PDB file of C-alpha atoms in Angstrom:
ATOM      1  CA  MET A   1    -134.675 -76.868 -95.631  1.00 47.00           C
ATOM      2  CA  SER A   2    -132.018 -74.787 -93.891  1.00 52.00           C
ATOM      3  CA  LEU A   3    -128.377 -75.676 -93.412  1.00 55.00           C
ATOM      4  CA  ILE A   4    -126.847 -76.147 -89.998  1.00 64.00           C
ATOM      5  CA  PRO A   5    -125.519 -72.723 -88.895  1.00 62.00           C
ATOM      6  CA  ASN A   6    -121.907 -71.943 -89.857  1.00 66.00           C
ATOM      7  CA  THR A   7    -121.665 -74.833 -92.354  1.00 77.00           C
ATOM      8  CA  ALA A   8    -122.410 -73.079 -95.669  1.00 79.00           C
ATOM      9  CA  THR A   9    -118.790 -72.028 -96.186  1.00 79.00           C
ATOM     10  CA  LEU A  10    -117.594 -75.547 -95.378  1.00 81.00           C
ATOM     11  CA  LEU A  11    -120.021 -77.037 -97.905  1.00 85.00           C
ATOM     12  CA  VAL A  12    -118.984 -74.604-100.638  1.00 84.00           C
ATOM     13  CA  THR A  13    -115.303 -75.265 -99.887  1.00 84.00           C
ATOM     14  CA  ILE A  14    -115.726 -79.046-100.129  1.00 88.00           C
ATOM     15  CA  LEU A  15    -117.689 -78.805-103.388  1.00 91.00           C
ATOM     16  CA  THR A  16    -115.147 -76.393-104.884  1.00 89.00           C
ATOM     17  CA  MET A  17    -112.217 -78.614-103.939  1.00 87.00           C
ATOM     18  CA  ALA A  18    -113.983 -81.673-105.353  1.00 89.00           C
ATOM     19  CA  ALA A  19    -114.796 -79.882-108.618  1.00 92.00           C
ATOM     20  CA  ILE A  20    -111.216 -78.643-109.082  1.00 90.00           C
ATOM     21  CA  ALA A  21    -109.841 -82.114-108.322  1.00 86.00           C
ATOM     22  CA  LEU A  22    -112.191 -83.815-110.801  1.00 91.00           C
ATOM     23  CA  VAL A  23    -111.429 -81.306-113.550  1.00 90.00           C
ATOM     24  CA  GLY A  24    -107.691 -81.595-112.940  1.00 87.00           C
ATOM     25  CA  ILE A  25    -107.738 -85.405-112.978  1.00 87.00           C
ATOM     26  CA  ASN A  26    -109.952 -85.641-116.071  1.00 89.00           C
ATOM     27  CA  ARG A  27    -107.904 -83.120-118.050  1.00 87.00           C
ATOM     28  CA  SER A  28    -104.699 -84.910-117.071  1.00 84.00           C
ATOM     29  CA  LYS A  29    -106.122 -88.333-118.049  1.00 83.00           C
ATOM     30  CA  SER A  30    -107.313 -87.048-121.419  1.00 85.00           C
ATOM     31  CA  GLY A  31    -103.907 -85.543-122.195  1.00 82.00           C
ATOM     32  CA  ALA A  32    -105.310 -82.022-122.491  1.00 81.00           C
ATOM     33  CA  TRP A  33    -103.124 -80.958-119.578  1.00 82.00           C
ATOM     34  CA  THR A  34     -99.882 -82.518-118.397  1.00 79.00           C
ATOM     35  CA  PRO A  35     -98.933 -81.334-114.894  1.00 84.00           C
ATOM     36  CA  THR A  36     -95.276 -81.494-113.973  1.00 84.00           C
ATOM     37  CA  ILE A  37     -93.618 -81.843-110.585  1.00 84.00           C
ATOM     38  CA  ARG A  38     -90.392 -79.991-109.937  1.00 86.00           C
ATOM     39  CA  ARG A  39     -87.263 -82.093-109.727  1.00 87.00           C
ATOM     40  CA  LEU A  40     -86.850 -83.835-106.358  1.00 91.00           C
ATOM     41  CA  ALA A  41     -83.189 -84.732-105.880  1.00 93.00           C
ATOM     42  CA  GLY A  42     -83.965 -87.208-103.111  1.00 93.00           C
ATOM     43  CA  LEU A  43     -86.124 -89.344-105.391  1.00 94.00           C
ATOM     44  CA  ASP A  44     -83.677 -89.104-108.274  1.00 94.00           C
ATOM     45  CA  ALA A  45     -80.989 -90.401-105.891  1.00 96.00           C
ATOM     46  CA  ILE A  46     -82.850 -93.639-105.108  1.00 97.00           C
ATOM     47  CA  GLU A  47     -81.590 -95.348-108.262  1.00 95.00           C
ATOM     48  CA  GLU A  48     -78.072 -94.157-107.426  1.00 95.00           C
ATOM     49  CA  ALA A  49     -78.414 -95.671-103.946  1.00 97.00           C
ATOM     50  CA  VAL A  50     -79.600 -99.019-105.303  1.00 97.00           C
ATOM     51  CA  GLY A  51     -76.840 -98.959-107.912  1.00 96.00           C
ATOM     52  CA  ARG A  52     -74.237 -98.412-105.219  1.00 96.00           C
ATOM     53  CA  ALA A  53     -75.588-101.328-103.216  1.00 98.00           C
ATOM     54  CA  THR A  54     -75.330-103.473-106.352  1.00 97.00           C
ATOM     55  CA  GLU A  55     -71.708-102.476-106.905  1.00 96.00           C
ATOM     56  CA  MET A  56     -70.816-103.278-103.298  1.00 96.00           C
ATOM     57  CA  GLY A  57     -72.762-106.538-103.220  1.00 96.00           C
ATOM     58  CA  SER A  58     -74.615-105.373-100.111  1.00 98.00           C
ATOM     59  CA  PRO A  59     -78.360-105.183 -99.432  1.00 98.00           C
ATOM     60  CA  VAL A  60     -80.690-102.189 -99.471  1.00 98.00           C
ATOM     61  CA  HIS A  61     -82.603-101.469 -96.257  1.00 99.00           C
ATOM     62  CA  TYR A  62     -86.057 -99.928 -96.524  1.00 99.00           C
ATOM     63  CA  SER A  63     -88.333 -98.715 -93.740  1.00 98.00           C
ATOM     64  CA  PRO A  64     -91.840 -97.331 -94.388  1.00 98.00           C
ATOM     65  CA  GLY A  65     -91.798 -95.699 -90.974  1.00 97.00           C
ATOM     66  CA  ILE A  66     -93.359 -96.681 -87.680  1.00 97.00           C
ATOM     67  CA  GLY A  67     -96.883 -95.389 -88.319  1.00 97.00           C
ATOM     68  CA  ALA A  68     -99.902 -97.661 -88.676  1.00 97.00           C
ATOM     69  CA  ALA A  69    -102.285 -97.984 -91.598  1.00 95.00           C
ATOM     70  CA  THR A  70    -105.256 -96.864 -89.517  1.00 94.00           C
ATOM     71  CA  ASP A  71    -104.124 -93.853 -87.472  1.00 93.00           C
ATOM     72  CA  ASP A  72    -103.368 -90.206 -88.252  1.00 94.00           C
ATOM     73  CA  SER A  73     -99.967 -91.161 -89.669  1.00 95.00           C
ATOM     74  CA  ALA A  74    -101.550 -93.429 -92.295  1.00 96.00           C
ATOM     75  CA  PRO A  75    -101.043 -90.979 -95.209  1.00 95.00           C
ATOM     76  CA  GLN A  76     -97.297 -90.999 -94.557  1.00 97.00           C
ATOM     77  CA  THR A  77     -97.285 -94.785 -94.249  1.00 98.00           C
ATOM     78  CA  PHE A  78     -99.072 -95.275 -97.570  1.00 96.00           C
ATOM     79  CA  ALA A  79     -96.774 -92.750 -99.239  1.00 96.00           C
ATOM     80  CA  GLY A  80     -93.807 -94.754 -97.958  1.00 97.00           C
ATOM     81  CA  LEU A  81     -95.332 -98.006 -99.213  1.00 98.00           C
ATOM     82  CA  GLU A  82     -95.822 -96.489-102.653  1.00 96.00           C
ATOM     83  CA  VAL A  83     -92.122 -95.656-102.857  1.00 98.00           C
ATOM     84  CA  LEU A  84     -91.368 -99.183-101.627  1.00 98.00           C
ATOM     85  CA  GLY A  85     -92.931-100.613-104.792  1.00 97.00           C
ATOM     86  CA  TYR A  86     -90.615 -98.516-106.943  1.00 97.00           C
ATOM     87  CA  VAL A  87     -87.524 -99.433-104.909  1.00 98.00           C
ATOM     88  CA  THR A  88     -88.411-103.128-105.098  1.00 98.00           C
ATOM     89  CA  GLN A  89     -88.584-102.977-108.892  1.00 97.00           C
ATOM     90  CA  LEU A  90     -85.175-101.269-108.965  1.00 97.00           C
ATOM     91  CA  THR A  91     -83.606-103.948-106.763  1.00 98.00           C
ATOM     92  CA  ALA A  92     -85.099-106.617-109.036  1.00 97.00           C
ATOM     93  CA  LYS A  93     -83.696-104.829-112.084  1.00 96.00           C
ATOM     94  CA  TYR A  94     -80.203-104.732-110.565  1.00 97.00           C
ATOM     95  CA  ASN A  95     -80.489-108.157-108.883  1.00 96.00           C
ATOM     96  CA  THR A  96     -79.896-106.643-105.444  1.00 97.00           C
ATOM     97  CA  GLU A  97     -81.271-107.830-102.113  1.00 98.00           C
ATOM     98  CA  ILE A  98     -83.713-105.601-100.251  1.00 98.00           C
ATOM     99  CA  ILE A  99     -84.545-105.888 -96.551  1.00 98.00           C
ATOM    100  CA  VAL A 100     -87.829-104.273 -95.510  1.00 99.00           C
ATOM    101  CA  THR A 101     -88.364-103.788 -91.774  1.00 99.00           C
ATOM    102  CA  ILE A 102     -91.853-103.279 -90.325  1.00 98.00           C
ATOM    103  CA  ARG A 103     -93.094-102.100 -86.963  1.00 98.00           C
ATOM    104  CA  GLN A 104     -96.900-102.183 -87.280  1.00 98.00           C
ATOM    105  CA  PRO A 105     -98.717-105.535 -87.694  1.00 97.00           C
ATOM    106  CA  ASN A 106    -101.320-104.026 -90.050  1.00 97.00           C
ATOM    107  CA  VAL A 107     -98.592-102.666 -92.334  1.00 98.00           C
ATOM    108  CA  PHE A 108     -96.770-105.999 -92.618  1.00 98.00           C
ATOM    109  CA  PRO A 109     -99.149-107.770 -95.063  1.00 97.00           C
ATOM    110  CA  LEU A 110     -99.377-104.614 -97.193  1.00 98.00           C
ATOM    111  CA  ALA A 111     -95.596-104.323 -97.454  1.00 98.00           C
ATOM    112  CA  GLN A 112     -95.251-108.028 -98.162  1.00 97.00           C
ATOM    113  CA  GLU A 113     -97.733-107.901-101.023  1.00 97.00           C
ATOM    114  CA  ILE A 114     -96.210-104.711-102.461  1.00 98.00           C
ATOM    115  CA  VAL A 115     -92.754-106.299-102.526  1.00 98.00           C
ATOM    116  CA  ARG A 116     -94.106-109.502-104.066  1.00 97.00           C
ATOM    117  CA  GLN A 117     -95.971-107.507-106.716  1.00 97.00           C
ATOM    118  CA  GLY A 118     -92.894-105.382-107.389  1.00 97.00           C
ATOM    119  CA  TYR A 119     -90.831-108.472-108.152  1.00 97.00           C
ATOM    120  CA  MET A 120     -93.580-109.839-110.398  1.00 96.00           C
ATOM    121  CA  THR A 121     -93.850-106.550-112.292  1.00 95.00           C
ATOM    122  CA  ALA A 122     -90.085-106.593-112.842  1.00 96.00           C
ATOM    123  CA  GLY A 123     -90.291-110.186-114.080  1.00 96.00           C
ATOM    124  CA  ARG A 124     -88.357-111.600-111.109  1.00 96.00           C
ATOM    125  CA  PRO A 125     -90.898-113.359-108.844  1.00 95.00           C
ATOM    126  CA  ASP A 126     -88.151-115.828-107.864  1.00 95.00           C
ATOM    127  CA  MET A 127     -86.358-113.079-105.902  1.00 96.00           C
ATOM    128  CA  PHE A 128     -89.099-112.844-103.286  1.00 96.00           C
ATOM    129  CA  GLN A 129     -88.247-114.591-100.040  1.00 94.00           C
ATOM    130  CA  GLU A 130     -90.366-114.873 -96.904  1.00 90.00           C
ATOM    131  CA  ASP A 131     -87.734-112.964 -94.898  1.00 93.00           C
ATOM    132  CA  THR A 132     -87.517-110.095 -97.418  1.00 97.00           C
ATOM    133  CA  VAL A 133     -90.145-108.258 -95.363  1.00 98.00           C
ATOM    134  CA  GLN A 134     -89.473-108.605 -91.638  1.00 98.00           C
ATOM    135  CA  PHE A 135     -91.811-107.730 -88.781  1.00 98.00           C
ATOM    136  CA  LEU A 136     -89.512-106.832 -85.896  1.00 98.00           C
ATOM    137  CA  SER A 137     -91.649-105.489 -83.045  1.00 97.00           C
ATOM    138  CA  ASN A 138     -94.614-103.212 -82.440  1.00 95.00           C
ATOM    139  CA  GLU A 139     -92.679-101.543 -79.624  1.00 97.00           C
ATOM    140  CA  GLN A 140     -91.012 -98.392 -80.890  1.00 96.00           C
ATOM    141  CA  PHE A 141     -87.514 -98.796 -79.485  1.00 97.00           C
ATOM    142  CA  ALA A 142     -87.455-102.579 -79.794  1.00 98.00           C
ATOM    143  CA  TYR A 143     -88.123-102.020 -83.492  1.00 98.00           C
ATOM    144  CA  ALA A 144     -85.409 -99.347 -83.588  1.00 98.00           C
ATOM    145  CA  ALA A 145     -82.902-101.724 -81.970  1.00 98.00           C
ATOM    146  CA  GLY A 146     -83.793-104.423 -84.477  1.00 98.00           C
ATOM    147  CA  VAL A 147     -83.294-102.072 -87.440  1.00 98.00           C
ATOM    148  CA  MET A 148     -79.918-100.882 -86.156  1.00 98.00           C
ATOM    149  CA  GLY A 149     -78.852-104.477 -85.581  1.00 98.00           C
ATOM    150  CA  ILE A 150     -79.727-105.429 -89.172  1.00 98.00           C
ATOM    151  CA  MET A 151     -77.824-102.419 -90.541  1.00 98.00           C
ATOM    152  CA  ASN A 152     -74.691-103.373 -88.634  1.00 97.00           C
ATOM    153  CA  ARG A 153     -74.834-107.131 -89.207  1.00 97.00           C
ATOM    154  CA  ARG A 154     -75.651-106.937 -92.905  1.00 97.00           C
ATOM    155  CA  HIS A 155     -73.571-103.802 -93.644  1.00 97.00           C
ATOM    156  CA  VAL A 156     -76.299-102.290 -95.821  1.00 98.00           C
ATOM    157  CA  ALA A 157     -75.054-100.042 -98.622  1.00 98.00           C
ATOM    158  CA  ALA A 158     -78.273 -98.034 -98.960  1.00 98.00           C
ATOM    159  CA  ASN A 159     -80.729 -96.988 -96.261  1.00 98.00           C
ATOM    160  CA  ILE A 160     -84.048 -95.635 -97.543  1.00 98.00           C
ATOM    161  CA  MET A 161     -86.601 -94.376 -95.010  1.00 98.00           C
ATOM    162  CA  MET A 162     -89.963 -93.027 -96.182  1.00 98.00           C
ATOM    163  CA  GLY A 163     -92.914 -92.552 -93.852  1.00 97.00           C
ATOM    164  CA  ALA A 164     -93.789 -91.435 -90.344  1.00 97.00           C
ATOM    165  CA  PHE A 165     -90.843 -91.338 -87.948  1.00 97.00           C
ATOM    166  CA  TRP A 166     -90.478 -90.080 -84.420  1.00 95.00           C
ATOM    167  CA  ALA A 167     -87.742 -90.347 -81.802  1.00 94.00           C
ATOM    168  CA  GLU A 168     -85.981 -93.207 -83.627  1.00 96.00           C
ATOM    169  CA  SER A 169     -85.223 -91.097 -86.706  1.00 96.00           C
ATOM    170  CA  LEU A 170     -81.761 -90.014 -85.551  1.00 95.00           C
ATOM    171  CA  LEU A 171     -80.960 -93.549 -84.339  1.00 97.00           C
ATOM    172  CA  PHE A 172     -81.637 -94.925 -87.812  1.00 98.00           C
ATOM    173  CA  ALA A 173     -79.753 -92.144 -89.578  1.00 97.00           C
ATOM    174  CA  GLU A 174     -76.701 -92.501 -87.323  1.00 96.00           C
ATOM    175  CA  ALA A 175     -76.690 -96.297 -87.687  1.00 97.00           C
ATOM    176  CA  GLY A 176     -76.755 -95.908 -91.458  1.00 97.00           C
ATOM    177  CA  ALA A 177     -73.969 -93.337 -91.369  1.00 96.00           C
ATOM    178  CA  GLN A 178     -71.780 -95.628 -89.235  1.00 96.00           C
ATOM    179  CA  VAL A 179     -71.922 -98.412 -91.841  1.00 97.00           C
ATOM    180  CA  GLY A 180     -71.291 -95.941 -94.669  1.00 97.00           C
ATOM    181  CA  ALA A 181     -74.678 -96.350 -96.339  1.00 98.00           C
ATOM    182  CA  ILE A 182     -76.040 -93.776 -98.772  1.00 97.00           C
ATOM    183  CA  GLN A 183     -79.208 -92.523 -97.071  1.00 98.00           C
ATOM    184  CA  VAL A 184     -82.444 -91.160 -98.533  1.00 98.00           C
ATOM    185  CA  ALA A 185     -85.169 -90.177 -96.077  1.00 98.00           C
ATOM    186  CA  GLY A 186     -88.564 -88.548 -96.232  1.00 97.00           C
ATOM    187  CA  THR A 187     -91.168 -87.665 -93.632  1.00 97.00           C
ATOM    188  CA  ALA A 188     -93.937 -85.193 -92.923  1.00 96.00           C
ATOM    189  CA  ALA A 189     -93.185 -85.300 -89.178  1.00 95.00           C
ATOM    190  CA  MET A 190     -91.781 -81.792 -88.923  1.00 93.00           C
ATOM    191  CA  GLY A 191     -90.020 -82.423 -85.614  1.00 94.00           C
ATOM    192  CA  GLN A 192     -87.878 -85.166 -87.183  1.00 96.00           C
ATOM    193  CA  ILE A 193     -86.899 -83.446 -90.429  1.00 97.00           C
ATOM    194  CA  PRO A 194     -83.877 -81.620 -88.897  1.00 96.00           C
ATOM    195  CA  PHE A 195     -82.339 -84.960 -87.874  1.00 97.00           C
ATOM    196  CA  PHE A 196     -82.769 -86.423 -91.349  1.00 97.00           C
ATOM    197  CA  VAL A 197     -81.398 -83.273 -92.983  1.00 97.00           C
ATOM    198  CA  ALA A 198     -78.339 -83.365 -90.732  1.00 96.00           C
ATOM    199  CA  ALA A 199     -77.538 -87.072 -91.011  1.00 96.00           C
ATOM    200  CA  CYS A 200     -78.850 -88.219 -94.421  1.00 98.00           C
ATOM    201  CA  ASP A 201     -77.569 -87.589 -97.931  1.00 97.00           C
ATOM    202  CA  TYR A 202     -81.002 -86.650 -99.310  1.00 98.00           C
ATOM    203  CA  THR A 203     -84.222 -85.691 -97.549  1.00 97.00           C
ATOM    204  CA  LEU A 204     -87.811 -85.225 -98.700  1.00 97.00           C
ATOM    205  CA  ILE A 205     -89.455 -82.528 -96.611  1.00 96.00           C
ATOM    206  CA  GLY A 206     -93.148 -82.502 -95.709  1.00 93.00           C
ATOM    207  CA  GLU A 207     -95.444 -82.722 -98.717  1.00 91.00           C
ATOM    208  CA  GLU A 208     -92.631 -83.836-101.000  1.00 95.00           C
ATOM    209  CA  LEU A 209     -93.211 -87.280 -99.484  1.00 96.00           C
ATOM    210  CA  TYR A 210     -96.857 -87.286-100.581  1.00 94.00           C
ATOM    211  CA  ALA A 211     -95.859 -86.336-104.121  1.00 93.00           C
ATOM    212  CA  ALA A 212     -93.232 -89.080-104.334  1.00 94.00           C
ATOM    213  CA  GLY A 213     -95.528 -91.734-105.792  1.00 89.00           C
ATOM    214  CA  ALA A 214     -96.751 -89.484-108.592  1.00 89.00           C
ATOM    215  CA  TYR A 215     -93.207 -88.261-109.286  1.00 92.00           C
ATOM    216  CA  LEU A 216     -91.823 -91.779-109.617  1.00 90.00           C
ATOM    217  CA  SER A 217     -94.711 -93.335-111.543  1.00 86.00           C
ATOM    218  CA  GLN A 218     -95.687 -90.268-113.621  1.00 85.00           C
ATOM    219  CA  ASP A 219     -99.260 -91.546-113.347  1.00 86.00           C
ATOM    220  CA  ARG A 220    -101.600 -88.979-114.936  1.00 86.00           C
ATOM    221  CA  VAL A 221    -104.348 -89.408-112.339  1.00 86.00           C
ATOM    222  CA  LYS A 222    -101.928 -88.794-109.462  1.00 85.00           C
ATOM    223  CA  LEU A 223    -100.287 -85.855-111.245  1.00 87.00           C
ATOM    224  CA  GLY A 224    -103.687 -84.275-111.923  1.00 88.00           C
ATOM    225  CA  SER A 225    -104.731 -84.745-108.307  1.00 87.00           C
ATOM    226  CA  ILE A 226    -101.566 -83.108-106.958  1.00 87.00           C
ATOM    227  CA  ALA A 227    -101.855 -80.199-109.389  1.00 88.00           C
ATOM    228  CA  ALA A 228    -105.495 -79.677-108.351  1.00 87.00           C
ATOM    229  CA  GLN A 229    -104.454 -79.600-104.691  1.00 87.00           C
ATOM    230  CA  ASP A 230    -101.885 -76.917-105.504  1.00 90.00           C
ATOM    231  CA  ILE A 231    -104.596 -74.840-107.206  1.00 91.00           C
ATOM    232  CA  VAL A 232    -106.776 -75.103-104.099  1.00 89.00           C
ATOM    233  CA  LYS A 233    -103.831 -74.022-101.921  1.00 90.00           C
ATOM    234  CA  GLY A 234    -103.250 -71.051-104.220  1.00 92.00           C
ATOM    235  CA  ILE A 235    -106.884 -69.982-103.851  1.00 91.00           C
ATOM    236  CA  ALA A 236    -106.598 -70.292-100.071  1.00 89.00           C
ATOM    237  CA  MET A 237    -103.460 -68.140-100.057  1.00 94.00           C
ATOM    238  CA  VAL A 238    -105.207 -65.454-102.112  1.00 92.00           C
ATOM    239  CA  LEU A 239    -108.163 -65.462 -99.705  1.00 88.00           C
ATOM    240  CA  ILE A 240    -105.820 -65.142 -96.725  1.00 90.00           C
ATOM    241  CA  PHE A 241    -103.955 -62.256 -98.357  1.00 93.00           C
ATOM    242  CA  VAL A 242    -107.127 -60.414 -99.378  1.00 91.00           C
ATOM    243  CA  GLY A 243    -108.685 -61.077 -95.995  1.00 87.00           C
ATOM    244  CA  SER A 244    -105.625 -59.626 -94.245  1.00 90.00           C
ATOM    245  CA  LEU A 245    -105.818 -56.455 -96.333  1.00 91.00           C
ATOM    246  CA  LEU A 246    -109.553 -56.067 -95.694  1.00 89.00           C
ATOM    247  CA  ALA A 247    -109.109 -56.676 -91.959  1.00 87.00           C
ATOM    248  CA  THR A 248    -106.347 -54.056 -91.870  1.00 89.00           C
ATOM    249  CA  ALA A 249    -108.742 -51.621 -93.515  1.00 88.00           C
ATOM    250  CA  GLU A 250    -111.418 -52.628 -90.968  1.00 85.00           C
ATOM    251  CA  ILE A 251    -113.638 -54.073 -93.666  1.00 86.00           C
ATOM    252  CA  ASP A 252    -115.171 -57.272 -92.327  1.00 83.00           C
ATOM    253  CA  PHE A 253    -117.113 -58.350 -95.416  1.00 78.00           C
ATOM    254  CA  LEU A 254    -114.960 -61.411 -96.196  1.00 77.00           C
ATOM    255  CA  ALA A 255    -114.683 -62.453 -92.547  1.00 75.00           C
ATOM    256  CA  ASN A 256    -118.463 -62.364 -92.137  1.00 79.00           C
ATOM    257  CA  LEU A 257    -118.940 -64.245 -95.394  1.00 76.00           C
ATOM    258  CA  LEU A 258    -116.640 -67.061 -94.299  1.00 73.00           C
ATOM    259  CA  LYS A 259    -118.473 -67.379 -90.981  1.00 75.00           C
ATOM    260  CA  LYS A 260    -121.704 -68.399 -92.705  1.00 71.00           C
TER     261      LYS A 260
END
């Protein structure tokens, strides 16, 4: 049996990545290896933001972005929802109200259950209210207008935004700045990062968002998975560097090998 032409390298790559990931996760779970993630100031500042809201007696606003759970922005959405669970437990610990605003219908039940579970984990199921998680609109700028209205009416003291954001990113950041909220944002949408950096107190850039859940929970499986991904990226960088040198020397061995 022969492979489909030009798929051997893809197959080897997938198997190698899977093997590295499995080894990394298993070693991390067994305690033989404890990966660490560098300090992320934006995530460390979340407790400070919730604490400030508690001191001021004002609510925390949280948005997991405007992406859906079924499109290409889903990884960012799920990363934002994972941070939501942590923030909910903090607000329960400090007895502070949280307002979660949702754009996508298929994200709403997920966010609602995450918030409910967060309160239960913190031992405060009584804090969950039906209007804690609010579906505003599936239209982008109608949702943006709703979020800005909530920020101004409720005078939120902390504005946390983690997920996929597009043209509304600066609108949210400016609305939060106008009410004097401490703002923590994170997105992998590269076109929106400059707006968050300019207008927010702390910003998670690109893949820092995907590492947020593991950083906050210190879950060994997640830490092992992230460390394994970094190893794979390192191997890819070495191949690119070696391939560049060989191509410069007009040696096409590696290029031909990768074409198989």
